[in-house]
Amino acid sequence: MSNTYFPDIPKIQYEGPQSKNSLAFKHYNPDEKVEGRTMKEQLRFAVSYWHTFRGTGSDPFGVGTAIRPWDDGSASLANAQKRAHVAFEFMEKLGAPFYCFHDRDVAPEGATLAESNQNLDAVAKVLKEEQERTGIRLLWGTACLFVHPRYCHGAATSCNAEVFAYAGAQVKKALEVTHHLGGAGYVFWGGREGYSTLLNTNMKREVDHLAKLLHLAVEHKKKIGFTGPFYIEPKPKEPTRHQYDSDAAACLNFLREYGLLEHFKLNIETNHATLAGHTMQHELEVAAAAGVLGSIDANTGDELLGWDTDQFPTSIYLTTQIMLSLMKAGGFTTGGLNFDAKVRRESFEPVDLFHAHIGGMDAFARGLKIAAAIRADGRLDRFVQERYSSWDHGIGAQVEQGKASLTDLEAYILKNGEPKTNSSGRQEMLENLINEFI
Ligand code: XUL
Ligand code: CO
């Protein structure tokens, strides 16, 4: 194991719930089996390169605060390559099996596309070597189509066709590098694919163009033999006033309308759900119902603030709800739990990065164990099943099977009169039931 950049941090071990060691797992025990699979296999944790290795702690009111002794602050290739070694030492010590990146997180943008591509190849070489050395894998890659000024009007949805062309070229390369690194998937988050004002916007044309870029990406994916899924990551706003991929339901409608649904799954992020006015569990259930629950960006927002705070998830209620929905949907196949989260500006030391990830991993390990216990207990499932049991026979079954017309329903009610008395929803009892396990 490499021990150059975090010399004071040991390999993080599982020490159990009684441990008082802030650099140990209390609940995440990678080899422990839950419902027949190890925690490592169930949770598939990923570290996000942009926050953890590129975050500086800057905000709109102040400059960066983060102390990163290994980083010379330059946009040089050498600095980027060194950072790749730092990243893998961090992930190795943490025991994270995956990571995620944008092209421009890992390698500096050059003066031309050709130069940017060369930079990306030069860093990808180091990433590949480090992947082979450590066994850590790429959960997904993506292209950063929102930082550079050329994308000020959007990328695929820009009013400027030249910008669309640039975005297409960038996606092509990011996809090829993701494929080269054995990425399990590829994400599209529409950073600026939306609008600031409708006064200057041809919405229909912009959304058509977004679909066009995604179709071109599907075509290219087939051409290069990349077999992992594409994910769309919904978010309603920020930086745009309105983003077209505003929530899971909007994404599903878009994908269906443009014939893209068979090629895409969703990557659902907690803080994005909050901004959309939904709970995370709502978004997961919408995706799961359509069979497209692909991956999760695990973070949390602040319900008192209206922006994307990208905090590390620590609420056991949240992780329990996420794991209940995820396990009901059959768990991850290619996806995982990517900590799209950043340490607070006030938490500026390297060790804070460890505390943050350890906390998130432990919170999800508890969520997993609690959800498994609730599932094994069976009362919650039985209650829901029973609640809908009128659909399992008689008129309910006829409706579900498409065997009843409105005339049949009329005849049924004329014969049988008022519906049988409704039963209580028992919300409070079920909330108490969940608390029995937390
Ligand atoms: C932004 C966000 C992105 C995506 C990848 O809110 O979540 O970092 O996860 O582009
Ligand atoms: Co995200």
Coordinates of C-alpha atoms and ligand atoms in Angstrom, one line a residue:
M1 CA 0.0 0.0 0.0
S2 CA 1.2 3.4 -0.9
N3 CA 2.0 5.7 2.1
T4 CA 3.4 8.9 0.7
Y5 CA 0.7 11.6 0.9
F6 CA -1.2 10.6 4.1
P7 CA 1.6 9.4 6.3
D8 CA -0.3 9.8 9.5
I9 CA -3.4 7.9 8.4
P10 CA -3.5 4.2 8.7
K11 CA -5.6 1.8 6.6
I12 CA -9.1 2.3 7.9
Q13 CA -10.3 -0.8 9.6
Y14 CA -13.6 -2.1 10.9
E15 CA -13.4 -2.0 14.7
G16 CA -17.1 -2.4 15.6
P17 CA -19.8 -0.3 17.2
Q18 CA -17.9 0.0 20.6
S19 CA -14.8 1.6 19.0
K20 CA -14.0 5.2 19.9
N21 CA -11.4 5.6 17.1
S22 CA -12.4 8.4 14.7
L23 CA -10.4 6.7 12.0
A24 CA -12.1 3.4 12.1
F25 CA -15.4 2.0 10.8
K26 CA -18.0 1.2 13.5
H27 CA -20.5 -0.4 11.1
Y28 CA -19.0 -0.8 7.6
N29 CA -17.4 -4.3 7.6
P30 CA -16.7 -4.9 3.9
D31 CA -16.7 -8.7 4.1
E32 CA -19.7 -9.1 6.4
K33 CA -22.7 -10.6 4.5
V34 CA -26.1 -9.0 4.5
E35 CA -28.9 -10.9 2.6
G36 CA -26.3 -13.2 1.1
R37 CA -23.9 -10.6 -0.3
T38 CA -21.0 -8.7 1.3
M39 CA -21.4 -5.1 2.4
K40 CA -18.8 -4.2 -0.2
E41 CA -20.8 -5.8 -3.0
Q42 CA -24.1 -4.4 -1.8
L43 CA -23.0 -0.8 -1.2
R44 CA -20.4 -0.3 -4.0
F45 CA -18.9 2.9 -2.5
A46 CA -17.3 5.4 -4.9
V47 CA -15.2 8.5 -4.2
S48 CA -15.9 11.5 -6.4
Y49 CA -12.7 13.0 -7.8
W50 CA -14.1 16.5 -8.2
H51 CA -15.0 17.2 -4.6
T52 CA -12.4 15.1 -2.8
F53 CA -9.3 15.8 -5.0
R54 CA -10.3 19.1 -6.7
G55 CA -12.4 20.8 -4.1
T56 CA -10.7 23.8 -2.6
G57 CA -13.4 25.0 -0.2
S58 CA -14.0 28.2 -2.1
D59 CA -17.5 29.6 -2.1
P60 CA -19.1 32.7 -3.8
F61 CA -17.9 34.8 -0.8
G62 CA -14.4 33.5 -0.2
V63 CA -11.4 31.7 -1.6
G64 CA -10.4 28.2 -1.0
T65 CA -9.3 27.1 2.5
A66 CA -8.3 23.5 2.0
I67 CA -4.8 22.5 2.9
R68 CA -3.6 20.0 0.4
P69 CA 0.2 19.7 0.8
W70 CA 0.7 17.6 -2.3
D71 CA -0.9 20.1 -4.7
D72 CA 1.2 22.9 -6.1
G73 CA -2.0 24.7 -7.2
S74 CA -0.9 24.8 -10.8
A75 CA -2.8 23.5 -13.8
S76 CA 0.2 21.5 -14.9
L77 CA 0.1 17.9 -16.2
A78 CA 2.6 16.9 -13.6
N79 CA 0.4 18.2 -10.8
A80 CA -2.6 16.3 -12.2
Q81 CA -0.6 13.1 -12.5
K82 CA 0.6 13.4 -8.9
R83 CA -2.9 14.0 -7.8
A84 CA -3.9 10.7 -9.3
H85 CA -1.4 9.0 -7.0
V86 CA -2.8 10.9 -4.1
A87 CA -6.3 9.9 -5.0
F88 CA -5.5 6.2 -5.1
E89 CA -3.6 6.3 -1.9
F90 CA -6.6 7.9 -0.3
M91 CA -9.0 5.4 -1.7
E92 CA -6.8 2.5 -0.8
K93 CA -6.5 3.6 2.8
L94 CA -10.2 4.2 2.9
G95 CA -11.1 0.9 1.3
A96 CA -13.4 2.5 -1.3
P97 CA -13.7 0.0 -4.3
F98 CA -14.7 2.7 -6.9
Y99 CA -14.2 6.3 -8.0
C100 CA -16.0 8.6 -10.4
F101 CA -14.6 11.6 -12.4
H102 CA -15.3 14.3 -15.0
D103 CA -12.7 14.5 -17.7
R104 CA -11.6 18.0 -16.5
D105 CA -11.2 16.9 -12.9
V106 CA -8.5 14.5 -13.7
A107 CA -6.6 16.4 -16.4
P108 CA -6.2 20.1 -17.2
E109 CA -8.0 21.6 -20.2
G110 CA -5.4 22.5 -22.8
A111 CA -5.4 25.4 -25.3
T112 CA -7.0 23.2 -28.0
L113 CA -9.2 20.1 -27.9
A114 CA -6.2 18.1 -29.2
E115 CA -4.1 19.3 -26.2
S116 CA -6.9 18.6 -23.8
N117 CA -7.2 15.1 -25.2
Q118 CA -3.5 14.5 -24.9
N119 CA -3.6 15.6 -21.2
L120 CA -6.4 13.3 -20.6
D121 CA -4.6 10.4 -22.1
A122 CA -1.5 11.2 -20.0
V123 CA -3.4 11.1 -16.8
A124 CA -5.5 8.1 -17.8
K125 CA -2.3 6.2 -18.1
V126 CA -1.5 6.9 -14.4
L127 CA -5.1 6.1 -13.5
K128 CA -4.9 2.8 -15.3
E129 CA -1.7 1.9 -13.6
E130 CA -3.1 2.8 -10.2
Q131 CA -6.3 0.8 -10.9
E132 CA -4.2 -2.2 -11.7
R133 CA -2.0 -1.7 -8.6
T134 CA -4.9 -1.4 -6.2
G135 CA -7.9 -3.1 -7.8
I136 CA -9.9 0.1 -7.4
R137 CA -12.3 0.5 -10.4
L138 CA -14.1 3.3 -12.2
L139 CA -17.8 3.4 -11.4
W140 CA -18.5 6.0 -14.0
G141 CA -16.9 8.7 -16.0
T142 CA -18.4 11.9 -17.4
A143 CA -17.6 15.0 -19.4
C144 CA -17.5 18.4 -17.7
L145 CA -19.7 20.5 -20.0
F146 CA -20.4 23.4 -17.7
V147 CA -17.2 25.0 -16.3
H148 CA -15.7 26.5 -19.5
P149 CA -17.1 29.9 -20.6
R150 CA -17.9 28.4 -24.1
Y151 CA -20.7 26.5 -22.3
C152 CA -22.3 29.6 -20.8
H153 CA -25.5 29.0 -22.9
G154 CA -25.4 25.2 -22.3
A155 CA -23.6 22.4 -24.2
A156 CA -26.0 20.2 -26.1
T157 CA -28.7 22.9 -25.6
S158 CA -26.6 25.8 -26.6
C159 CA -28.0 28.3 -29.1
N160 CA -24.6 28.0 -30.7
A161 CA -24.2 25.0 -33.0
E162 CA -20.4 25.2 -32.7
V163 CA -20.6 24.7 -29.0
F164 CA -22.8 21.6 -29.6
A165 CA -20.0 20.3 -31.8
Y166 CA -17.4 21.0 -29.1
A167 CA -19.6 19.2 -26.5
G168 CA -20.0 16.2 -28.8
A169 CA -16.2 16.0 -29.3
Q170 CA -15.7 16.2 -25.6
V171 CA -18.3 13.5 -24.9
K172 CA -16.6 11.2 -27.5
K173 CA -13.3 11.4 -25.8
A174 CA -14.6 11.1 -22.2
L175 CA -16.6 8.0 -23.3
E176 CA -13.5 6.5 -24.9
V177 CA -11.4 7.1 -21.8
T178 CA -14.1 5.7 -19.6
H179 CA -14.2 2.6 -21.8
H180 CA -10.4 2.3 -21.7
L181 CA -10.4 2.5 -17.9
G182 CA -13.1 -0.3 -17.7
G183 CA -15.7 2.1 -16.4
A184 CA -18.9 0.4 -15.3
G185 CA -21.1 3.2 -16.6
Y186 CA -21.2 6.7 -18.0
V187 CA -23.1 9.7 -16.6
F188 CA -24.8 12.7 -18.3
W189 CA -25.6 15.5 -15.9
G190 CA -27.0 18.4 -17.7
G191 CA -25.1 21.1 -15.9
R192 CA -26.2 24.0 -18.0
E193 CA -28.8 22.2 -20.1
G194 CA -31.6 24.5 -19.2
Y195 CA -32.3 28.2 -19.3
S196 CA -32.0 31.5 -17.4
T197 CA -34.9 33.2 -19.1
L198 CA -37.5 32.0 -21.6
L199 CA -37.4 35.4 -23.3
N200 CA -34.4 34.2 -25.3
T201 CA -35.0 30.5 -25.4
N202 CA -36.4 28.1 -28.0
M203 CA -37.2 25.3 -25.6
K204 CA -38.4 22.7 -28.2
R205 CA -35.2 23.2 -30.2
E206 CA -33.0 22.9 -27.2
V207 CA -34.6 19.7 -25.9
D208 CA -34.4 18.2 -29.4
H209 CA -30.7 19.0 -29.5
L210 CA -30.2 17.4 -26.1
A211 CA -31.8 14.2 -27.4
K212 CA -29.7 14.4 -30.5
L213 CA -26.4 14.5 -28.5
L214 CA -27.6 11.5 -26.5
H215 CA -28.4 9.5 -29.6
L216 CA -25.0 10.3 -31.0
A217 CA -23.5 9.1 -27.8
V218 CA -25.5 5.9 -28.0
E219 CA -24.2 5.4 -31.6
H220 CA -20.6 6.0 -30.5
K221 CA -20.9 3.7 -27.5
K222 CA -21.9 0.9 -29.8
K223 CA -19.1 1.8 -32.2
I224 CA -16.4 1.5 -29.6
G225 CA -18.0 -1.5 -27.8
F226 CA -18.7 0.2 -24.5
T227 CA -21.4 -2.0 -22.9
G228 CA -21.9 -0.2 -19.6
P229 CA -25.2 1.8 -19.1
F230 CA -25.6 5.5 -19.7
Y231 CA -27.1 7.3 -16.8
I232 CA -29.0 10.6 -16.7
E233 CA -28.7 12.5 -13.4
P234 CA -31.7 14.6 -12.7
K235 CA -31.4 18.0 -11.1
P236 CA -34.0 20.8 -11.3
K237 CA -31.9 23.9 -11.1
E238 CA -28.5 25.4 -10.2
P239 CA -26.6 26.7 -12.1
T240 CA -29.6 27.2 -14.5
R241 CA -32.9 28.5 -13.3
H242 CA -34.5 25.4 -14.8
Q243 CA -32.7 22.3 -16.0
Y244 CA -34.6 20.1 -18.5
D245 CA -33.7 16.9 -16.6
S246 CA -35.5 18.4 -13.6
D247 CA -36.5 15.2 -11.8
A248 CA -36.8 11.4 -12.4
A249 CA -40.3 11.7 -13.9
A250 CA -39.2 14.5 -16.3
C251 CA -36.2 12.4 -17.3
L252 CA -38.4 9.4 -18.0
N253 CA -40.7 11.4 -20.1
F254 CA -37.8 12.9 -22.1
L255 CA -36.2 9.5 -22.6
R256 CA -39.5 7.9 -23.7
E257 CA -40.4 10.8 -26.0
Y258 CA -37.1 10.6 -27.9
G259 CA -36.7 6.8 -28.0
L260 CA -33.8 6.7 -25.6
L261 CA -35.2 4.8 -22.7
E262 CA -33.7 1.4 -23.6
H263 CA -30.2 3.0 -23.4
F264 CA -30.5 4.9 -20.2
K265 CA -30.9 4.4 -16.4
L266 CA -31.0 7.2 -13.8
N267 CA -28.4 8.3 -11.3
I268 CA -30.4 9.7 -8.5
E269 CA -28.8 12.3 -6.1
T270 CA -30.2 13.1 -2.7
N271 CA -29.6 16.9 -2.8
H272 CA -31.0 17.1 -6.3
A273 CA -34.2 15.4 -5.1
T274 CA -34.5 17.9 -2.3
L275 CA -34.1 20.8 -4.7
A276 CA -36.8 19.3 -6.9
G277 CA -39.1 19.4 -3.9
H278 CA -39.1 15.6 -3.5
T279 CA -37.7 13.1 -1.0
M280 CA -34.8 10.9 -2.1
Q281 CA -37.0 7.9 -1.6
H282 CA -39.7 9.4 -4.0
E283 CA -37.1 9.8 -6.7
L284 CA -35.8 6.2 -6.2
E285 CA -39.3 4.8 -6.3
V286 CA -40.1 6.7 -9.5
A287 CA -36.9 5.3 -11.1
A288 CA -37.4 1.8 -9.8
A289 CA -41.0 1.6 -11.0
A290 CA -39.8 2.3 -14.5
G291 CA -37.0 -0.3 -14.1
V292 CA -34.2 2.3 -14.5
L293 CA -32.8 2.7 -11.0
G294 CA -29.2 2.7 -12.0
S295 CA -26.9 4.4 -9.5
I296 CA -26.9 6.9 -6.6
D297 CA -25.1 10.1 -5.8
A298 CA -25.0 9.8 -2.1
N299 CA -25.1 13.1 -0.3
T300 CA -27.5 15.2 1.6
G301 CA -28.8 18.8 1.4
D302 CA -30.0 21.2 4.0
E303 CA -33.7 21.6 3.9
L304 CA -33.4 25.2 5.2
L305 CA -31.2 26.2 2.3
G306 CA -32.3 26.4 -1.3
W307 CA -29.0 25.2 -2.9
D308 CA -26.9 22.2 -3.5
T309 CA -24.8 22.0 -0.3
D310 CA -23.5 18.5 -1.2
Q311 CA -23.0 17.4 2.4
F312 CA -21.9 13.9 3.4
P313 CA -24.9 11.8 4.4
T314 CA -25.1 11.0 8.1
S315 CA -28.8 10.5 8.8
I316 CA -29.7 6.9 9.5
Y317 CA -33.3 7.6 8.6
L318 CA -32.2 8.7 5.1
T319 CA -29.8 5.8 4.5
T320 CA -32.4 3.3 5.8
Q321 CA -35.1 4.7 3.4
I322 CA -32.6 4.6 0.5
M323 CA -31.6 1.1 1.3
L324 CA -35.2 -0.1 1.6
S325 CA -36.1 1.2 -1.8
L326 CA -32.8 0.0 -3.4
M327 CA -33.1 -3.5 -1.9
K328 CA -36.7 -3.7 -3.0
A329 CA -35.6 -2.9 -6.5
G330 CA -33.0 -5.7 -6.3
G331 CA -29.9 -3.7 -5.4
F332 CA -27.1 -2.4 -7.7
T333 CA -25.9 -4.2 -10.8
T334 CA -23.5 -1.7 -12.5
G335 CA -24.3 1.3 -10.2
G336 CA -23.1 2.2 -6.8
L337 CA -23.1 4.8 -4.0
N338 CA -21.0 7.7 -5.2
F339 CA -20.2 10.3 -2.5
D340 CA -21.0 13.4 -4.5
A341 CA -20.3 15.3 -1.4
K342 CA -17.7 17.8 -0.1
V343 CA -16.3 18.6 3.3
R344 CA -17.3 22.0 4.7
R345 CA -15.1 25.0 4.1
E346 CA -14.3 25.0 7.8
S347 CA -13.0 21.4 7.6
F348 CA -9.9 22.1 5.7
E349 CA -7.4 19.4 6.7
P350 CA -6.7 16.2 4.8
V351 CA -7.9 14.1 7.7
D352 CA -11.4 15.7 7.3
L353 CA -11.7 13.9 4.0
F354 CA -11.3 10.6 5.8
H355 CA -13.8 11.5 8.6
A356 CA -16.3 12.5 6.0
H357 CA -16.1 9.3 4.0
I358 CA -16.0 7.1 7.0
G359 CA -19.1 8.7 8.3
G360 CA -21.0 8.3 5.0
M361 CA -19.9 4.7 4.7
D362 CA -20.9 3.9 8.3
A363 CA -24.3 5.6 7.8
F364 CA -25.0 3.5 4.7
A365 CA -23.8 0.3 6.4
R366 CA -26.3 1.0 9.2
G367 CA -29.0 1.8 6.7
L368 CA -28.2 -1.5 5.0
K369 CA -28.3 -3.6 8.2
I370 CA -31.5 -1.8 9.4
A371 CA -33.2 -2.2 6.0
A372 CA -32.3 -5.9 6.0
A373 CA -33.7 -6.4 9.5
I374 CA -37.0 -4.6 8.5
R375 CA -37.2 -6.9 5.5
A376 CA -36.5 -10.0 7.5
D377 CA -39.1 -9.0 10.1
G378 CA -41.6 -8.8 7.2
R379 CA -44.3 -6.7 9.0
L380 CA -43.8 -3.7 6.8
D381 CA -44.0 -5.7 3.6
R382 CA -47.0 -7.7 4.8
F383 CA -48.8 -4.5 5.7
V384 CA -48.4 -3.0 2.3
Q385 CA -49.4 -6.3 0.6
E386 CA -52.5 -6.6 2.7
R387 CA -53.4 -2.9 2.0
Y388 CA -53.7 -3.7 -1.7
S389 CA -55.2 -7.2 -1.3
S390 CA -58.6 -6.1 -2.8
W391 CA -56.7 -6.1 -6.1
D392 CA -55.7 -9.7 -5.8
H393 CA -59.2 -11.1 -6.6
G394 CA -62.7 -10.2 -7.7
I395 CA -63.3 -6.8 -9.3
G396 CA -59.7 -5.6 -8.5
A397 CA -58.1 -8.5 -10.4
Q398 CA -60.5 -8.0 -13.3
V399 CA -59.5 -4.3 -13.6
E400 CA -55.8 -5.1 -13.4
Q401 CA -56.1 -7.8 -16.0
G402 CA -57.9 -5.4 -18.3
K403 CA -61.1 -7.5 -18.2
A404 CA -63.5 -4.8 -16.9
S405 CA -65.1 -1.9 -18.8
L406 CA -66.7 1.1 -17.2
T407 CA -70.1 -0.6 -17.9
D408 CA -68.9 -3.6 -15.9
L409 CA -67.8 -1.3 -13.0
E410 CA -71.2 0.4 -13.1
A411 CA -72.9 -3.0 -13.0
Y412 CA -70.7 -4.1 -10.1
I413 CA -71.5 -1.1 -8.0
L414 CA -75.2 -1.2 -8.8
K415 CA -75.2 -4.8 -7.6
N416 CA -72.9 -4.4 -4.5
G417 CA -73.5 -0.9 -3.4
E418 CA -71.0 1.2 -1.4
P419 CA -67.4 0.0 -1.3
K420 CA -66.4 -2.1 1.7
T421 CA -65.2 0.0 4.6
N422 CA -61.7 1.4 4.0
S423 CA -59.0 0.3 6.5
S424 CA -56.7 2.7 8.3
G425 CA -53.4 3.7 6.7
R426 CA -51.7 3.3 10.0
Q427 CA -48.9 5.8 9.2
E428 CA -48.0 6.4 12.9
M429 CA -47.8 2.6 13.6
L430 CA -45.5 2.2 10.6
E431 CA -43.3 5.1 11.7
N432 CA -43.0 3.5 15.1
L433 CA -42.2 0.2 13.4
I434 CA -39.3 1.8 11.6
N435 CA -38.0 3.3 14.8
E436 CA -38.0 -0.2 16.4
F437 CA -35.1 -1.0 14.1
I438 CA -33.2 2.3 14.1
Ligands
XUL1 C1 -23.8 18.6 -9.8 C2 -23.5 17.1 -9.8 C3 -22.5 16.6 -10.8 C4 -22.8 15.3 -11.4 C5 -21.7 14.9 -12.4 O1 -24.8 19.0 -9.0 O2 -24.2 16.4 -9.1 O3 -21.3 16.6 -10.1 O4 -22.8 14.3 -10.4 O5 -21.6 15.8 -13.4
CO2 CO -24.1 14.3 -8.7

